[in-house]
Amino acid sequence: MKIGIIGGGIGGTAAAYALLSKGHDVTIFEQAPAFGEVGAGVQMTPNAVKAIKGLGLYETFLESGFFPKAIVGRNWQTARENFRIDLGAEFQTHYDAPYIHIHRADLLDLFATQLPLECCRFGVKCTGAELTEGGARALFDDGSTFEADLIVGADGVRSAVRGSLFGSGDLRWTGHQCYRALVPTGGVVDYVNPDSTFWMGPNAHVVTYYVKGGEMVNIVAVTEASEWVEESWSTRASHEDMLADFAGWHPDLAKLFSKVEEVYNWGLFDRDPMESWTKGAVTLLGDACHPMLPFLSQGAAMAIEDGYILGEALGLYPDDLASALAAYEAERRPRTSKVQLEARERGRTYHLPTEEEMAARDAEYARRAKEDPRTTGINTDWVYDYDPRCFATRMRELIE
């Protein structure tokens, strides 16, 4: 098939690689002059790592990753441990994949460097898509068009492809703002544990973890905002504002924050799950159809799963695009909808405003820990259990 993918982020490049691997004629369109990601980290949970295994890129992926020892929840002032999920051998055996921290640029490169240069078109901005008699057509701001058997909108939360066929819809600001920063440490330091650490306080939380093989610490610090904040990963923020918003937090965090040189501010926006994300020969992928808050660390993970499943679905129905897209959406939409809504709920539970509410939440974490250590705290067993590699097997059984 001739396929056009709009958007050269993590989801778009993962889909392009998956589809090229299946023998399709793929062209990917990116409005930037080259592939590139902001300086930030990303947590790759086992479900996403299984998709990377399925794509045959696992060994390459590990070269840039950092293996955290645990997921740990801590009190914002005392550092009291509220929950711990060990990420060692038992965890990896159970899920058939590890939990990995990686720099977003390294994750993008994992897919982008596999793409032939001739299939990549840069500096072109998509303004929408339309259906044609034989497929679909992408429209660009320079007046050019691209006709294909399939157009995939992987162009982010403000997707032009989505807007042209489904409407711009219900994008809304959540009232959260997120500070993002990277701190070079030259290795693991005594004031940042080698874990994925969730510090939870009143109306705010902080997540810290190592990337670049342990050479840098990624900071994600979310708080309530008094006024609207732009939805952009590249908006510079004030270091002084960041320090003021987290004044009184634990000394280890204060020490880490004091070493921040550049900080970015990101307004968190949300949408309700879509009822459908396919029309004719146009479908959506990643944030274009299921933008989600970062509280479950699943934005990039869901996009990679999408790309893998789309490739598998087209392979299962090589001569029936409608059935392939129906299978893709039937597999992905229920799962991503649940993750969207659960991530939204974590924005509430991570930001409880009073000591009494936080104490009740932490007591619940302790209760869960006794029942099953894997589901304690952030309670993500159902997210990590998913194995996208099983999709094709299940579908073949249904087809036969």
XYZ file of C-alpha atoms in Angstrom:
400
model
C 0.000 0.000 0.000
C 0.961 3.600 -0.519
C 0.769 5.244 2.909
C 1.309 8.821 4.043
C 2.056 9.493 7.714
C 1.596 13.032 8.974
C 3.919 13.778 11.877
C 7.478 12.707 12.577
C 7.332 12.303 16.349
C 7.737 9.076 18.272
C 4.365 7.657 17.183
C 4.760 8.632 13.541
C 8.276 7.256 13.193
C 7.366 4.034 15.042
C 4.423 3.539 12.678
C 6.572 4.333 9.636
C 9.133 1.731 10.682
C 6.447 -0.867 11.412
C 4.758 -0.297 8.042
C 8.004 -0.246 6.065
C 8.909 -3.543 7.729
C 5.701 -4.992 6.284
C 6.677 -3.923 2.779
C 4.455 -0.859 2.372
C 5.397 2.256 0.402
C 5.586 4.818 3.198
C 6.183 8.575 3.139
C 6.391 10.478 6.415
C 5.787 14.242 6.531
C 7.262 16.416 9.285
C 6.901 20.189 9.476
C 10.263 20.662 11.238
C 13.435 20.726 9.130
C 14.595 17.430 10.664
C 13.519 14.813 13.169
C 14.075 16.090 16.682
C 12.812 15.861 20.246
C 13.032 18.240 23.177
C 15.465 17.600 25.989
C 13.361 15.424 28.250
C 13.128 11.883 29.491
C 10.471 9.256 29.001
C 9.626 6.137 30.989
C 9.195 3.068 28.829
C 6.957 0.660 30.692
C 6.944 -3.088 29.882
C 3.943 -2.909 27.550
C 5.788 -0.481 25.261
C 9.039 -2.415 25.527
C 7.164 -5.509 24.291
C 6.134 -3.557 21.189
C 9.769 -2.565 20.645
C 10.708 -6.228 20.962
C 8.059 -7.043 18.382
C 9.607 -4.527 15.999
C 13.026 -6.153 16.360
C 14.681 -3.099 17.913
C 15.081 -4.276 21.514
C 18.865 -4.650 21.635
C 19.388 -1.255 20.035
C 16.880 0.264 22.465
C 18.769 -1.045 25.490
C 21.966 0.711 24.410
C 20.538 4.108 25.391
C 18.441 3.060 28.363
C 18.767 3.172 32.133
C 17.403 0.367 34.327
C 15.746 1.820 37.441
C 15.698 -0.366 40.545
C 12.135 0.412 41.625
C 9.095 2.653 41.351
C 8.878 4.429 44.688
C 6.294 6.787 46.154
C 7.548 9.253 48.761
C 6.149 11.910 51.033
C 6.931 15.381 49.745
C 8.507 16.618 53.010
C 9.807 13.589 54.904
C 10.700 11.235 52.013
C 8.743 8.530 53.849
C 8.304 5.585 51.504
C 4.603 5.119 50.739
C 4.978 2.354 48.173
C 7.667 0.443 46.289
C 7.455 -1.730 43.192
C 10.669 -3.656 42.665
C 11.718 -3.640 38.991
C 14.252 -6.456 39.181
C 14.344 -9.937 37.725
C 10.961 -11.102 39.048
C 9.223 -8.032 37.589
C 10.931 -8.474 34.225
C 10.121 -12.180 34.088
C 6.474 -11.588 34.942
C 5.975 -9.001 32.190
C 8.538 -10.425 29.731
C 10.094 -6.970 29.535
C 11.940 -4.476 31.727
C 11.032 -0.955 32.791
C 13.461 1.469 31.102
C 14.228 5.174 31.316
C 15.416 6.837 28.115
C 15.947 10.304 26.694
C 13.168 11.253 24.276
C 15.689 12.061 21.534
C 17.231 8.599 21.875
C 13.777 7.009 21.666
C 12.928 8.986 18.536
C 16.280 8.037 16.997
C 15.522 4.370 17.644
C 12.862 4.591 14.923
C 13.934 7.594 12.819
C 17.421 6.287 12.058
C 15.856 3.148 10.558
C 13.907 5.136 7.959
C 15.342 5.568 4.453
C 15.987 9.238 3.719
C 13.896 9.090 0.553
C 10.733 8.335 2.537
C 11.089 11.424 4.760
C 9.831 14.878 3.764
C 10.658 17.785 6.053
C 9.568 21.403 6.262
C 5.996 20.702 5.124
C 3.017 21.603 7.292
C -0.157 19.601 6.899
C -3.393 21.592 6.946
C -5.772 18.640 6.758
C -6.821 15.533 4.904
C -9.736 14.563 2.678
C -11.161 11.376 1.289
C -10.841 10.548 -2.389
C -12.527 7.956 -4.559
C -9.529 5.654 -4.349
C -8.156 6.520 -0.894
C -7.222 9.801 0.757
C -5.306 13.010 0.184
C -3.151 15.045 2.573
C -3.117 18.825 2.109
C -0.169 21.086 2.868
C 0.201 24.816 3.481
C 2.359 25.313 0.367
C -0.527 24.148 -1.814
C 0.885 20.705 -2.467
C -1.006 17.462 -1.869
C -0.181 13.792 -1.396
C -2.540 11.049 -2.510
C -2.310 7.602 -0.969
C -4.202 4.424 -0.212
C -4.055 5.424 3.467
C -3.315 8.630 5.370
C -2.321 8.310 9.031
C -2.630 11.390 11.237
C 0.132 11.205 13.826
C 0.368 14.982 14.150
C -0.164 15.494 17.834
C -2.720 16.930 20.213
C -3.657 19.742 17.811
C -3.825 17.388 14.833
C -4.754 19.023 11.521
C -5.834 15.626 10.185
C -8.184 15.126 13.115
C -9.516 18.664 12.856
C -10.318 18.378 9.153
C -12.314 15.145 9.452
C -13.568 15.024 13.037
C -13.495 18.657 14.178
C -11.173 20.292 16.689
C -13.427 19.161 19.518
C -13.045 19.433 23.223
C -9.387 20.220 23.936
C -9.348 21.805 27.387
C -6.796 23.023 29.857
C -6.648 20.966 33.050
C -5.309 23.672 35.352
C -2.014 21.769 35.690
C 1.359 23.039 34.635
C 4.432 20.876 34.295
C 8.035 21.991 34.791
C 10.507 19.856 32.844
C 14.257 19.926 33.268
C 17.348 17.770 32.802
C 20.221 17.932 35.287
C 23.624 16.480 34.300
C 24.983 14.475 37.240
C 27.760 12.433 35.635
C 26.357 9.313 37.275
C 24.124 8.271 40.150
C 24.324 10.756 43.036
C 23.378 10.408 46.704
C 20.477 12.872 46.544
C 18.653 11.102 43.664
C 17.895 7.413 44.106
C 18.231 5.223 40.993
C 14.460 4.737 40.919
C 11.388 6.176 39.298
C 10.489 8.299 42.308
C 7.071 9.888 42.807
C 7.113 12.687 45.398
C 3.512 13.517 46.301
C 2.522 16.710 48.074
C -0.459 19.028 48.409
C -1.691 20.125 44.964
C 1.544 18.994 43.318
C 3.846 16.081 42.635
C 7.373 15.527 41.294
C 8.805 12.566 39.385
C 12.567 12.100 39.101
C 14.499 9.455 37.198
C 17.824 8.928 35.437
C 18.343 8.940 31.666
C 21.367 8.789 29.363
C 22.683 5.690 31.100
C 22.549 7.446 34.464
C 24.415 10.573 33.350
C 21.416 12.898 33.732
C 18.328 13.221 35.921
C 14.988 14.039 34.348
C 12.593 16.172 36.405
C 8.846 16.302 35.875
C 7.297 18.675 38.430
C 3.547 19.233 38.174
C 1.612 21.839 40.108
C -1.615 23.778 39.912
C -1.430 26.940 37.816
C -3.150 30.200 38.665
C -3.476 31.139 34.995
C -3.465 29.489 31.572
C -0.140 27.978 30.440
C 0.695 27.273 26.793
C 0.627 23.666 25.559
C 4.209 23.541 24.333
C 7.287 21.535 25.205
C 9.575 24.402 24.195
C 8.282 27.256 26.391
C 11.026 28.477 28.707
C 10.064 28.866 32.358
C 11.526 30.759 35.278
C 13.863 28.796 37.538
C 12.849 31.112 40.370
C 9.167 30.291 39.839
C 9.939 26.591 39.914
C 11.862 26.922 43.182
C 9.081 29.039 44.691
C 6.362 26.554 43.709
C 8.229 23.741 45.460
C 9.577 25.628 48.454
C 9.509 23.497 51.591
C 9.796 20.177 49.765
C 12.415 17.614 50.809
C 16.081 18.770 50.907
C 17.085 16.181 48.281
C 14.640 17.735 45.835
C 15.743 21.233 46.785
C 19.354 20.265 46.060
C 18.414 18.749 42.706
C 16.286 21.745 41.732
C 19.122 24.128 42.653
C 21.247 22.535 39.934
C 18.702 23.173 37.168
C 20.046 25.504 34.483
C 17.223 25.387 31.934
C 13.600 24.688 32.752
C 10.581 24.467 30.481
C 6.946 24.937 31.304
C 4.211 22.848 29.712
C 0.483 23.407 30.140
C -1.384 20.101 30.410
C -4.395 19.766 28.112
C -6.871 16.931 27.927
C -9.575 15.491 25.677
C -12.313 12.946 26.210
C -11.859 9.604 24.411
C -13.064 9.620 20.797
C -15.997 7.485 19.658
C -14.200 6.750 16.386
C -10.898 7.774 14.851
C -11.160 6.330 11.348
C -12.992 7.690 8.292
C -12.551 5.852 5.019
C -8.857 5.719 4.201
C -7.811 8.083 7.016
C -7.008 7.009 10.566
C -5.345 8.576 13.577
C -2.543 7.511 15.901
C -1.031 8.652 19.197
C -1.867 12.071 20.629
C -3.915 12.901 17.537
C -6.652 10.534 18.746
C -5.916 9.907 22.425
C -3.871 12.694 24.020
C -3.338 11.811 27.644
C -2.023 13.400 30.773
C 1.457 12.169 31.783
C 0.479 10.691 35.146
C 0.673 7.063 33.979
C 3.767 7.574 31.783
C 1.853 6.219 28.783
C 1.805 8.926 26.103
C 4.771 7.644 24.106
C 3.996 4.047 25.085
C 0.474 4.164 23.644
C 1.725 5.756 20.406
C 4.333 3.005 19.949
C 1.706 0.344 20.630
C -0.531 2.049 18.045
C 2.169 1.973 15.385
C 2.943 -1.676 16.003
C -0.719 -2.757 15.954
C -1.457 -0.731 12.797
C 1.343 -2.573 11.001
C 0.047 -5.939 12.204
C -3.562 -5.130 11.234
C -2.600 -4.187 7.678
C -0.610 -7.406 7.457
C -3.617 -9.455 8.527
C -5.886 -7.868 5.897
C -3.572 -7.060 2.971
C -6.437 -6.644 0.490
C -9.093 -5.187 2.781
C -8.221 -1.769 4.187
C -11.609 -1.292 5.865
C -11.252 -4.517 7.833
C -7.651 -3.725 8.739
C -8.545 -0.282 10.114
C -11.573 -1.679 11.928
C -9.354 -4.280 13.610
C -6.760 -1.631 14.486
C -9.330 0.650 16.076
C -11.175 -2.169 17.835
C -7.903 -3.237 19.458
C -6.636 0.202 20.352
C -9.579 2.443 21.186
C -10.886 0.624 24.312
C -7.385 0.368 25.768
C -6.291 3.932 25.073
C -9.631 5.281 26.303
C -9.169 3.519 29.631
C -5.594 4.775 29.948
C -6.722 8.337 29.156
C -9.344 8.283 31.883
C -7.082 6.603 34.430
C -4.334 9.157 33.762
C -6.880 11.924 34.355
C -7.848 10.357 37.682
C -4.192 10.211 38.779
C -4.047 13.961 38.323
C -6.526 14.112 41.175
C -5.109 11.458 43.505
C -1.517 12.669 43.135
C -2.587 16.219 44.058
C -4.808 15.791 47.105
C -4.917 19.136 48.920
C -4.965 18.192 52.623
C -2.832 16.132 54.981
C -5.889 14.048 55.930
C -6.654 13.103 52.326
C -3.006 12.315 51.592
C -2.782 10.121 54.712
C -5.866 8.144 53.631
C -4.428 7.674 50.132
C -1.075 6.527 51.498
C -2.798 4.064 53.840
C -4.515 2.577 50.792
C -1.132 2.227 49.095
C 0.125 0.320 52.148
C -2.918 -1.973 52.097
C -2.380 -2.797 48.418
C 1.300 -3.489 49.017
C 0.414 -6.333 51.386
C -1.987 -7.868 48.870
C 0.198 -7.681 45.770
C 3.429 -5.660 45.551
C 3.092 -5.282 41.779
C -0.233 -3.443 42.024
C 0.635 -1.213 44.951
C 0.793 2.550 44.679
C 0.185 3.563 41.101
C -1.714 0.289 40.472
C -0.577 -0.252 36.881
C -0.507 -4.045 36.592
C -3.298 -3.935 33.998
C -1.304 -1.469 31.879
C 1.953 -3.422 31.903
C 0.353 -6.852 31.356
C -0.742 -5.965 27.819
C 1.323 -7.642 25.103
C 0.788 -6.156 21.623
C 2.595 -9.125 20.102
C -0.431 -11.297 20.905
C -2.755 -9.234 18.704
C -1.931 -10.944 15.406
C -2.275 -14.425 16.916
C -5.670 -13.608 18.397
C -6.882 -12.081 15.150
C -5.723 -15.009 13.026
C -7.700 -17.365 15.250
C -10.813 -15.233 14.720
C -10.251 -14.968 10.955
C -9.757 -18.730 10.590
